[in-house]
Coordinates of C-alpha atoms and ligand atoms in Angstrom, one line a residue:
M1 CA 10.0 12.0 34.4
I2 CA 10.4 15.0 32.1
N3 CA 8.1 17.9 32.7
S4 CA 7.6 19.5 29.3
F5 CA 5.2 19.4 26.3
F6 CA 7.3 18.7 23.3
N7 CA 6.8 19.8 19.7
V8 CA 7.5 17.3 16.9
P9 CA 9.6 18.1 13.9
K10 CA 7.7 19.6 10.9
P11 CA 7.9 16.9 8.2
K12 CA 8.7 17.6 4.6
N13 CA 8.4 15.0 1.8
E14 CA 11.7 13.3 1.1
P15 CA 13.1 14.7 -2.1
V16 CA 13.3 12.2 -4.9
L17 CA 16.8 11.7 -6.3
N18 CA 17.1 11.5 -10.1
Y19 CA 19.7 8.8 -10.7
K20 CA 20.9 10.6 -13.9
K21 CA 23.9 9.2 -15.8
N22 CA 27.2 9.7 -13.8
S23 CA 25.3 10.8 -10.7
P24 CA 26.8 9.6 -7.4
E25 CA 23.4 8.1 -6.4
R26 CA 23.2 6.0 -9.6
K27 CA 26.7 4.6 -8.9
S28 CA 25.9 3.8 -5.3
V29 CA 22.6 2.0 -6.0
L30 CA 24.1 -0.1 -8.8
N31 CA 27.0 -1.0 -6.6
E32 CA 24.6 -2.1 -3.9
Y33 CA 22.5 -4.0 -6.4
D34 CA 25.5 -5.9 -7.6
K35 CA 26.6 -6.6 -4.1
L36 CA 23.2 -8.0 -3.1
F37 CA 22.9 -9.9 -6.4
N38 CA 26.1 -11.7 -5.7
T39 CA 25.5 -12.5 -2.0
K40 CA 23.2 -15.3 -0.8
I41 CA 21.1 -14.3 2.2
D42 CA 19.2 -16.3 4.8
I43 CA 16.2 -14.4 6.2
P44 CA 15.1 -15.4 9.7
L45 CA 11.8 -15.0 11.6
Y46 CA 12.1 -12.1 14.0
I47 CA 10.5 -13.2 17.2
G48 CA 11.3 -11.1 20.3
D49 CA 15.0 -11.2 20.9
D50 CA 15.4 -14.2 18.6
K51 CA 16.2 -14.5 15.0
I52 CA 15.0 -17.9 14.1
F53 CA 16.5 -19.6 11.0
S54 CA 13.9 -22.4 10.5
K55 CA 14.6 -25.7 8.9
K56 CA 11.8 -25.3 6.4
R57 CA 12.9 -22.6 4.0
K58 CA 11.8 -21.2 0.6
K59 CA 14.2 -19.8 -2.0
I60 CA 14.1 -16.2 -3.3
F61 CA 14.6 -15.2 -6.9
P62 CA 14.5 -11.9 -8.7
P63 CA 11.3 -11.9 -10.8
H64 CA 13.3 -10.6 -13.8
N65 CA 15.9 -13.3 -13.5
H66 CA 14.1 -16.3 -11.9
K67 CA 17.0 -18.7 -12.3
H68 CA 19.3 -16.7 -10.1
E69 CA 19.0 -17.5 -6.4
L70 CA 19.2 -14.6 -3.9
G71 CA 18.9 -16.8 -0.9
S72 CA 16.1 -18.1 1.2
Y73 CA 13.6 -17.2 3.9
S74 CA 12.2 -19.0 6.9
I75 CA 8.9 -20.7 7.1
A76 CA 7.2 -20.4 10.5
E77 CA 6.0 -23.5 12.3
K78 CA 2.8 -23.3 14.4
L79 CA 4.9 -22.9 17.5
D80 CA 6.8 -19.9 16.0
V81 CA 3.4 -18.2 15.4
K82 CA 2.4 -18.7 19.0
N83 CA 5.7 -17.5 20.2
A84 CA 5.4 -14.3 18.0
I85 CA 2.1 -13.6 19.8
K86 CA 3.6 -14.3 23.2
S87 CA 6.6 -12.0 22.4
C88 CA 4.2 -9.2 21.4
L89 CA 2.2 -9.5 24.6
K90 CA 5.4 -9.7 26.7
S91 CA 6.7 -6.4 25.2
K92 CA 3.4 -4.6 25.3
E93 CA 3.4 -3.0 28.8
K94 CA 6.9 -1.5 28.5
W95 CA 6.3 -0.3 24.9
E96 CA 2.9 1.4 25.5
N97 CA 4.2 3.0 28.6
L98 CA 7.2 4.5 26.8
S99 CA 6.5 8.1 26.3
F100 CA 5.5 9.3 22.9
E101 CA 8.7 11.3 22.4
N102 CA 10.7 8.2 22.9
R103 CA 8.5 6.1 20.6
S104 CA 8.5 8.7 17.9
S105 CA 12.3 9.2 18.1
I106 CA 12.8 5.6 17.1
F107 CA 10.6 6.0 14.0
L108 CA 12.1 9.3 13.1
K109 CA 15.6 7.7 13.4
A110 CA 14.3 4.9 11.2
A111 CA 13.2 7.5 8.6
D112 CA 16.6 9.1 8.6
L113 CA 18.3 5.7 8.2
I114 CA 15.9 4.9 5.2
S115 CA 16.7 8.2 3.5
G116 CA 20.4 8.2 4.5
K117 CA 22.5 5.2 5.3
Y118 CA 20.1 2.5 4.0
R119 CA 18.7 4.4 1.0
F120 CA 20.6 2.5 -1.6
K121 CA 20.3 -0.8 0.2
I122 CA 16.5 -0.6 0.5
N123 CA 16.2 0.6 -3.1
A124 CA 18.4 -2.1 -4.4
A125 CA 16.5 -4.7 -2.4
T126 CA 13.2 -3.5 -3.9
M127 CA 14.7 -3.5 -7.4
L128 CA 15.9 -7.1 -6.9
G129 CA 13.1 -8.6 -5.0
Q130 CA 10.1 -6.8 -6.5
S131 CA 11.6 -5.8 -9.9
K132 CA 11.1 -2.1 -9.6
N133 CA 13.1 0.2 -11.8
I134 CA 15.1 2.7 -9.8
Y135 CA 12.6 5.5 -10.1
Q136 CA 9.8 3.3 -8.8
A137 CA 12.0 1.9 -6.0
E138 CA 13.2 5.4 -5.0
I139 CA 9.7 6.9 -4.8
D140 CA 8.5 3.8 -2.8
A141 CA 11.2 2.4 -0.6
A142 CA 13.2 5.5 0.1
C143 CA 10.8 8.4 -0.1
E144 CA 7.3 7.2 0.7
F145 CA 8.5 5.0 3.5
A146 CA 10.5 7.8 5.2
D147 CA 7.4 10.1 4.6
F148 CA 5.1 7.7 6.3
L149 CA 7.3 7.5 9.4
R150 CA 7.9 11.3 9.6
F151 CA 4.3 12.4 8.9
N152 CA 2.8 9.8 11.2
V153 CA 4.7 11.4 14.1
L154 CA 3.1 14.7 13.3
F155 CA -0.4 13.2 12.9
A156 CA 0.0 11.2 16.1
S157 CA 0.9 14.4 18.0
Q158 CA -2.2 16.1 16.5
I159 CA -4.4 13.2 17.7
Y160 CA -2.9 13.3 21.2
S161 CA -3.4 17.0 21.5
N162 CA -7.0 16.9 20.5
Q163 CA -8.8 17.3 23.8
P164 CA -12.3 17.9 25.0
I165 CA -13.5 21.2 26.4
Q166 CA -13.5 21.9 30.1
S167 CA -16.2 23.4 32.3
N168 CA -16.4 25.0 35.7
G169 CA -14.9 22.8 38.3
V170 CA -14.5 19.9 35.8
I171 CA -11.3 18.8 34.1
N172 CA -11.8 16.5 31.1
R173 CA -8.8 14.5 29.6
L174 CA -8.8 12.2 26.7
E175 CA -6.2 9.5 26.8
Y176 CA -5.4 7.7 23.6
R177 CA -4.7 4.2 24.7
A178 CA -3.0 1.6 22.6
L179 CA -5.5 -1.2 21.8
E180 CA -5.7 -3.9 24.5
G181 CA -4.0 -6.8 22.7
F182 CA -1.9 -7.0 19.6
I183 CA -2.2 -6.0 15.9
Y184 CA -1.8 -8.4 13.0
S185 CA -0.3 -6.7 9.9
I186 CA -0.5 -8.5 6.6
T187 CA 1.2 -6.7 3.7
P188 CA 1.3 -7.0 -0.1
F189 CA 4.2 -7.4 -2.4
N190 CA 4.0 -4.2 -4.4
F191 CA 5.1 -1.5 -2.0
T192 CA 8.0 -1.6 0.4
A193 CA 6.6 1.5 2.0
I194 CA 3.2 0.0 2.6
A195 CA 4.8 -3.1 4.2
G196 CA 6.8 -0.9 6.6
N197 CA 4.0 1.4 7.4
L198 CA 1.4 -1.2 8.1
C199 CA 3.4 -2.4 11.1
A200 CA 5.0 0.9 12.0
A201 CA 1.8 3.0 12.2
P202 CA 0.1 0.9 14.9
A203 CA 3.5 0.5 16.8
L204 CA 3.9 4.3 16.8
M205 CA 0.6 4.5 18.6
G206 CA 1.9 2.2 21.3
N207 CA 0.7 -1.2 19.9
V208 CA 2.6 -4.4 19.4
V209 CA 2.5 -6.2 16.1
V210 CA 2.7 -9.6 14.5
W211 CA 3.8 -8.8 10.9
K212 CA 3.3 -11.2 8.0
P213 CA 4.9 -9.8 4.9
S214 CA 4.2 -11.1 1.4
D215 CA 6.5 -13.9 0.2
Y216 CA 7.3 -11.7 -2.8
Q217 CA 8.4 -8.7 -0.7
I218 CA 10.3 -10.7 1.9
Y219 CA 13.7 -9.6 0.6
S220 CA 13.1 -5.9 1.3
A221 CA 11.1 -6.8 4.4
N222 CA 14.3 -8.1 5.9
V223 CA 16.0 -4.7 5.3
I224 CA 13.0 -3.0 7.0
M225 CA 13.6 -5.2 10.1
E226 CA 17.3 -4.4 10.0
I227 CA 16.5 -0.7 10.0
F228 CA 13.9 -0.9 12.8
E229 CA 16.5 -2.7 14.9
E230 CA 19.2 -0.2 14.2
A231 CA 16.8 2.7 15.0
G232 CA 16.4 1.2 18.5
L233 CA 13.0 -0.5 18.2
P234 CA 12.8 -2.8 21.2
S235 CA 12.6 -6.4 20.3
G236 CA 9.2 -7.9 20.4
V237 CA 7.3 -4.7 19.4
I238 CA 7.2 -5.8 15.7
N239 CA 7.6 -9.6 15.2
M240 CA 8.1 -10.6 11.6
I241 CA 7.0 -14.1 10.6
S242 CA 6.7 -15.6 7.1
G243 CA 5.2 -18.9 5.9
D244 CA 1.8 -20.3 5.0
P245 CA -0.6 -17.3 5.3
N246 CA -3.6 -19.5 6.0
E247 CA -1.9 -21.5 8.8
I248 CA -0.5 -18.3 10.4
S249 CA -3.8 -16.5 10.2
E250 CA -5.7 -19.4 11.7
I251 CA -3.6 -19.1 14.8
V252 CA -3.4 -15.4 15.0
L253 CA -7.0 -14.7 14.4
S254 CA -8.2 -17.2 16.9
H255 CA -6.3 -15.6 19.8
K256 CA -8.2 -13.9 22.5
M257 CA -5.9 -10.8 22.5
F258 CA -6.1 -10.2 18.7
S259 CA -7.3 -6.6 18.6
G260 CA -6.8 -5.3 15.0
L261 CA -6.1 -6.3 11.5
H262 CA -4.0 -3.9 9.3
F263 CA -4.2 -5.4 5.8
T264 CA -3.3 -4.4 2.3
G265 CA -3.8 -6.8 -0.5
S266 CA -6.4 -8.3 -2.7
T267 CA -10.1 -7.9 -2.1
E268 CA -10.7 -11.7 -2.1
I269 CA -8.2 -12.3 0.7
F270 CA -9.5 -9.4 2.7
K271 CA -13.0 -10.9 2.6
I272 CA -11.7 -14.3 3.7
L273 CA -10.0 -12.6 6.7
W274 CA -13.0 -10.5 7.6
K275 CA -15.2 -13.7 7.7
K276 CA -12.6 -15.5 9.9
I277 CA -12.7 -12.6 12.3
S278 CA -16.5 -12.7 12.4
N279 CA -16.5 -16.4 13.0
N280 CA -14.1 -15.9 16.0
L281 CA -15.9 -12.9 17.4
T282 CA -16.9 -14.6 20.7
K283 CA -13.3 -15.5 21.4
Y284 CA -12.0 -12.0 21.6
L285 CA -11.6 -9.7 24.5
N286 CA -12.5 -6.7 22.3
Y287 CA -14.1 -6.0 19.0
P288 CA -11.1 -6.0 16.7
R289 CA -10.4 -3.0 14.4
I290 CA -10.4 -4.1 10.8
V291 CA -8.5 -1.9 8.3
G292 CA -8.1 -3.2 4.8
E293 CA -7.0 -1.4 1.6
T294 CA -7.6 -3.7 -1.4
G295 CA -7.9 -3.8 -5.1
G296 CA -8.9 -1.3 -7.7
K297 CA -10.2 -1.0 -11.3
D298 CA -9.0 2.6 -11.8
F299 CA -10.2 4.8 -14.6
I300 CA -9.3 7.7 -16.7
L301 CA -12.3 9.4 -18.3
A302 CA -11.3 11.8 -21.1
H303 CA -13.6 14.6 -22.2
K304 CA -13.3 15.9 -25.8
T305 CA -11.6 19.0 -24.3
A306 CA -8.8 16.9 -22.8
K307 CA -5.2 17.9 -23.9
I308 CA -4.0 15.0 -25.9
D309 CA -0.3 14.9 -24.8
E310 CA -1.2 15.2 -21.1
L311 CA -3.8 12.5 -21.5
V312 CA -1.4 10.1 -23.2
T313 CA 1.2 10.7 -20.5
S314 CA -1.4 10.0 -17.8
I315 CA -2.3 6.7 -19.5
I316 CA 1.3 5.6 -19.9
R317 CA 2.5 6.6 -16.5
G318 CA -0.8 5.7 -14.7
G319 CA -1.3 2.4 -16.6
F320 CA 2.2 1.0 -17.1
E321 CA 4.5 2.3 -14.3
F322 CA 5.7 -0.7 -12.3
Q323 CA 4.0 -2.9 -15.0
G324 CA 0.6 -1.8 -13.9
Q325 CA 1.1 -3.5 -10.5
K326 CA -0.3 -0.6 -8.4
C327 CA -3.7 -0.8 -6.8
S328 CA -4.2 2.7 -8.3
A329 CA -3.0 1.8 -11.8
A330 CA -5.2 3.2 -14.6
S331 CA -6.7 0.2 -16.3
R332 CA -9.9 1.3 -18.0
I333 CA -9.8 4.3 -20.2
Y334 CA -12.8 6.1 -21.7
L335 CA -12.1 8.1 -24.9
P336 CA -14.5 10.3 -26.9
K337 CA -14.5 9.3 -30.5
S338 CA -13.5 12.8 -31.7
I339 CA -10.0 12.4 -30.2
S340 CA -9.6 8.7 -29.7
K341 CA -7.8 8.0 -33.0
K342 CA -5.2 10.6 -32.2
V343 CA -4.8 9.5 -28.6
I344 CA -4.4 5.9 -29.6
E345 CA -1.9 6.7 -32.3
K346 CA 0.2 8.7 -29.9
L347 CA -0.1 6.1 -27.2
K348 CA 1.2 3.4 -29.6
D349 CA 4.0 5.7 -30.7
K350 CA 5.1 6.4 -27.1
L351 CA 4.7 2.8 -26.0
S352 CA 7.0 1.7 -28.7
E353 CA 9.7 3.8 -27.1
L354 CA 9.5 1.9 -23.7
S355 CA 12.3 -0.5 -23.2
I356 CA 11.8 -3.7 -21.2
G357 CA 14.3 -5.6 -19.2
S358 CA 16.2 -5.9 -15.9
P359 CA 15.9 -2.9 -13.4
N360 CA 19.7 -2.6 -13.2
D361 CA 19.6 -1.2 -16.7
M362 CA 18.4 2.2 -15.9
N363 CA 16.9 2.8 -19.4
N364 CA 14.2 0.2 -18.7
F365 CA 10.8 1.7 -18.0
I366 CA 9.2 -1.8 -17.9
T367 CA 10.6 -4.7 -15.9
S368 CA 9.0 -8.1 -15.1
V369 CA 5.8 -8.8 -13.3
I370 CA 6.1 -10.3 -9.8
H371 CA 5.8 -14.1 -10.2
E372 CA 4.8 -16.9 -12.5
K373 CA 1.2 -17.2 -11.2
S374 CA 0.6 -13.5 -11.9
F375 CA 2.3 -13.8 -15.3
D376 CA 0.0 -16.7 -16.2
K377 CA -3.1 -14.9 -15.0
I378 CA -2.2 -11.8 -17.1
V379 CA -1.4 -13.9 -20.1
D380 CA -4.8 -15.6 -19.8
Y381 CA -6.6 -12.2 -20.0
I382 CA -4.5 -11.4 -23.1
E383 CA -5.1 -14.7 -24.8
N384 CA -8.8 -14.6 -24.1
A385 CA -9.0 -11.1 -25.5
R386 CA -7.2 -12.3 -28.6
K387 CA -9.9 -14.9 -29.2
D388 CA -12.9 -12.7 -28.2
K389 CA -14.8 -10.8 -30.9
N390 CA -15.6 -8.1 -28.3
A391 CA -11.9 -7.2 -27.9
N392 CA -9.1 -6.2 -30.1
I393 CA -5.4 -6.2 -29.0
I394 CA -4.2 -3.0 -30.6
Y395 CA -0.7 -2.9 -29.0
G396 CA 1.5 -5.4 -27.3
G397 CA 0.1 -8.8 -26.4
T398 CA 3.4 -10.6 -26.4
Y399 CA 5.3 -12.0 -23.4
D400 CA 8.2 -14.3 -22.4
K401 CA 8.9 -16.0 -19.2
S402 CA 12.1 -17.8 -20.1
I403 CA 14.4 -15.5 -18.1
G404 CA 12.0 -13.2 -16.2
Y405 CA 8.3 -12.7 -16.2
F406 CA 8.2 -10.1 -18.9
I407 CA 5.0 -8.9 -20.6
K408 CA 4.9 -6.2 -23.2
P409 CA 2.6 -3.2 -22.4
T410 CA -0.7 -4.2 -23.9
L411 CA -3.7 -2.1 -25.1
I412 CA -7.1 -3.8 -25.6
L413 CA -9.8 -1.9 -27.5
T414 CA -13.3 -3.0 -26.8
E415 CA -16.7 -2.1 -28.0
N416 CA -18.3 -3.7 -24.9
P417 CA -17.9 -1.3 -21.9
N418 CA -18.6 -4.3 -19.7
Y419 CA -15.9 -6.5 -21.3
I420 CA -14.1 -8.5 -18.6
T421 CA -10.9 -6.4 -18.8
M422 CA -13.0 -3.2 -18.2
R423 CA -14.3 -4.7 -15.0
E424 CA -11.7 -7.0 -13.3
E425 CA -8.4 -6.0 -11.6
I426 CA -5.7 -7.6 -13.8
F427 CA -2.7 -6.2 -11.9
G428 CA -0.4 -6.2 -14.9
P429 CA 0.6 -4.0 -17.9
V430 CA -2.8 -4.3 -19.7
V431 CA -4.9 -1.2 -20.3
S432 CA -8.4 -1.4 -21.8
I433 CA -10.0 1.3 -23.9
F434 CA -13.6 2.0 -24.6
E435 CA -14.6 4.7 -27.2
Y436 CA -17.8 6.6 -26.7
E437 CA -19.8 9.1 -28.9
D438 CA -18.9 12.6 -27.8
E439 CA -22.6 13.4 -27.1
D440 CA -22.8 10.4 -24.8
F441 CA -20.6 11.9 -22.1
N442 CA -23.3 11.8 -19.4
K443 CA -24.1 8.2 -20.2
T444 CA -20.4 7.4 -20.0
L445 CA -20.2 9.0 -16.6
D446 CA -22.8 6.4 -15.4
L447 CA -20.8 3.7 -17.1
V448 CA -17.7 4.7 -15.3
N449 CA -19.6 4.8 -12.0
N450 CA -21.2 1.4 -12.3
T451 CA -18.9 -0.9 -14.4
S452 CA -16.7 -2.2 -11.7
K453 CA -17.2 -3.2 -8.0
Y454 CA -14.2 -1.2 -6.9
G455 CA -14.0 2.5 -5.8
L456 CA -10.3 3.2 -5.4
T457 CA -8.9 5.9 -7.9
G458 CA -10.0 7.6 -11.0
A459 CA -9.3 10.7 -13.1
I460 CA -11.2 13.1 -15.3
C461 CA -9.2 14.9 -18.1
S462 CA -10.9 18.0 -19.5
Q463 CA -10.3 21.7 -20.0
N464 CA -13.9 22.6 -19.3
R465 CA -14.6 23.6 -15.7
N466 CA -18.3 22.7 -15.9
I467 CA -17.5 19.3 -17.1
I468 CA -14.9 18.8 -14.3
K469 CA -17.4 20.0 -11.7
H470 CA -20.1 17.7 -13.1
A471 CA -17.8 14.6 -13.3
T472 CA -16.5 15.3 -9.8
E473 CA -20.1 15.2 -8.5
I474 CA -21.4 12.2 -10.4
L475 CA -18.3 10.1 -9.6
K476 CA -18.4 11.0 -5.9
N477 CA -18.4 7.3 -4.9
A478 CA -16.5 5.9 -7.8
A479 CA -13.1 6.8 -6.3
G480 CA -11.6 7.5 -2.9
N481 CA -8.8 9.3 -4.6
F482 CA -10.1 11.4 -7.6
Y483 CA -7.7 13.3 -9.9
I484 CA -8.3 16.2 -12.2
N485 CA -6.0 16.3 -15.3
D486 CA -3.6 13.8 -13.8
K487 CA -2.9 10.1 -13.7
P488 CA -4.9 8.3 -10.9
S489 CA -1.8 7.0 -9.2
G490 CA 1.2 8.3 -7.3
A491 CA -0.3 9.5 -4.0
V492 CA 2.2 11.3 -1.8
V493 CA 2.0 11.0 2.0
G494 CA 0.7 14.2 3.6
Q495 CA -0.6 15.5 0.3
Q496 CA -3.0 12.9 -1.0
P497 CA -4.1 10.5 1.8
F498 CA -4.8 7.2 0.1
G499 CA -7.7 4.7 0.0
G500 CA -11.0 3.8 -1.6
S501 CA -14.3 2.4 -0.7
R502 CA -16.8 -0.1 -2.2
A503 CA -14.8 -3.3 -2.7
S504 CA -11.5 -1.4 -2.5
G505 CA -11.4 -1.3 1.3
T506 CA -12.3 0.4 4.5
N507 CA -10.9 3.7 3.2
D508 CA -9.0 4.5 6.3
K509 CA -6.5 6.7 4.3
A510 CA -3.0 5.5 4.8
G511 CA -0.6 8.4 5.4
S512 CA -3.1 10.5 7.4
Y513 CA -4.4 10.9 11.0
L514 CA -7.5 8.9 10.0
N515 CA -5.5 5.7 9.8
L516 CA -3.7 6.3 13.1
L517 CA -7.1 6.9 14.8
R518 CA -7.9 3.2 14.2
W519 CA -5.0 2.1 16.4
V520 CA -6.1 3.9 19.6
S521 CA -8.9 3.3 22.0
P522 CA -9.6 6.7 23.7
R523 CA -10.3 6.8 27.5
L524 CA -12.0 9.8 28.9
I525 CA -11.0 10.9 32.3
K526 CA -13.3 13.3 34.1
E527 CA -12.1 14.9 37.3
T528 CA -14.6 16.8 39.4
L529 CA -12.9 19.5 41.6
N530 CA -15.9 20.3 43.8
P531 CA -18.2 17.2 43.7
P532 CA -21.8 18.0 44.8
S533 CA -22.6 16.8 48.3
N534 CA -26.4 16.7 48.0
Y535 CA -28.3 14.7 45.4
K536 CA -31.3 17.2 45.2
Y537 CA -31.7 19.4 42.1
P538 CA -31.9 23.2 42.8
C539 CA -35.6 23.1 41.8
M540 CA -36.4 20.7 44.7
D541 CA -35.3 23.1 47.4
Ligands
NAD1 P1 -2.5 -10.8 -2.0 O1 -3.9 -10.6 -1.6 O2 -2.2 -12.0 -2.9 O3 -1.5 -10.9 -0.7 C1 -1.6 -9.9 0.2 C2 -1.1 -10.5 1.6 O4 -2.0 -11.4 2.0 C3 0.2 -11.3 1.4 O5 1.0 -11.1 2.6 C4 -0.2 -12.7 1.3 O6 0.7 -13.7 1.8 C5 -1.4 -12.7 2.3 N1 -2.3 -13.8 2.1 C6 -2.6 -14.5 1.0 N2 -3.5 -15.5 1.3 C7 -3.9 -15.3 2.6 C8 -4.7 -16.0 3.5 N3 -5.5 -17.0 3.1 N4 -4.8 -15.6 4.7 C9 -4.1 -14.5 5.2 N5 -3.2 -13.8 4.4 C10 -3.1 -14.2 3.1 O7 -2.0 -9.4 -2.7 P2 -0.6 -9.1 -3.4 O8 -0.6 -9.8 -4.7 O9 0.5 -9.2 -2.5 O10 -0.9 -7.5 -3.7 C11 -1.7 -7.1 -4.7 C12 -3.0 -6.7 -4.3 O11 -3.0 -5.7 -3.3 C13 -3.8 -6.0 -5.4 O12 -5.2 -6.5 -5.3 C14 -3.7 -4.6 -5.1 O13 -4.8 -3.8 -5.6 C15 -3.8 -4.6 -3.6 N6 -3.2 -3.3 -3.0 C16 -4.0 -2.4 -2.5 C17 -3.5 -1.2 -2.1 C18 -4.4 -0.1 -1.5 O14 -3.9 0.8 -0.8 N7 -5.7 -0.2 -1.8 C19 -2.1 -1.0 -2.1 C20 -1.3 -2.0 -2.6 C21 -1.8 -3.2 -3.0

């Protein structure tokens, strides 16, 4: 027992390395990429002390080179899922009773491993498995992941130190218990950092976790488990299982001790999961916490006073970074007619400079989309637009899946503000543009607000302060992350807590104390120093 109140380190955002030509970091990450590319890996299930290499396996291929096998991963049987839950529950007591400074040291060490010893490995794994170019891999796998772990320690300490007031003869203590049961984390393909954070955040708060990563992030998920293990995370605290998501979820979500879902992925899957949880409600010991961050149809609304070069940059970076596969990617753009011609010309000009190809060629801004199903879905949107009289493909529209799932950045101009690509999440390098009459700015604000079911991110570009103020007010519920003169993507932990409402999720703001609060169940302890010994009120004497 140590008798001290400890302070936690003050976190800083991990600096982003630039990977310039001849830089040591560029050499290191390319070496690591080549090494991983030329090694076949077998990824196990991580259940308690065991690494289980199942008989049933699936192969892993880089999306940009889908004939090259990187190895395989294990497919969980029903018994493995049950064992993962057992293993959680077995580790629970020891883990939740480990003091906060010990739990936090493990995750702080993991952050140092991510930004140090494992930096190039986790980046290279993200480049290979998820086809991120080095800049996108660095800001995600190395920096954002380390930031999540470091900032969460600070946020957790702030939560724990938040205590009720005292009164004469009464001591009030608030204890932030871990949830009574286990957490189920289901994670998407598109961010290594999100995958790691969705299991690490509840674990930091003393919870035990069954983690089901995406099949299309499994390659870097394995590096995450390697790092957690090296950081000293006791086995059984986070159990990683992969396989049929439906089958796994059926078992996990019908367990009495299921106490929380930490999900990021598409809106459709989140709704399915929520319904399953509702159907099983009578089976649970507690009402489970449900946290889900889902899709977006993120906008950039330009006013006639917008600066054209800044606007064009926001559209290119916001719309096409990581091939538009960010929940926050700008995918519907509203341009006033007085500047739209110029903006579109510049956009086409800049887009023509973007090179497309494998992420190990560091000149490539665009690489491939994640898998064939996604490729086909995006191509359908493009081909439908080509046939539709409401839409006009003004840039791109070509694609090729012979080597990797490559789609050229595509611009669709539409005269119908409710055209399908202005409403639905495409999750690919396709940006739709609607032009409006300058004097219809207020009508356009209503359009932006009401066109799509989502409410994740959006941006206003203008140099007029009154317009900025007005748009910020009218679009209050259109975006959980609202940007002024910027792209609507690229949230940084500790700076821009991230999440949206409407169909975009429960808006529990990953990378903030708000998210961590969902993983604790406070217990109030009142101690009375001089308890009354007579039931009568003073007025009764
Ligand atoms: P997805 O919904 O296809 O998959 C997400 C996870 O759910 C994966 O692990 C998948 O295996 C699992 N899953 C699939 N079917 C399931 C089922 N029936 N039961 C249980 N689990 C199931 O999403 P994705 O393609 O991996 O990721 C892209 C989506 O994630 C986009 O919609 C994007 O907007 C969203 N996203 C949102 C945020 C955010 O913070 N709002 C961040 C990243 C991604």
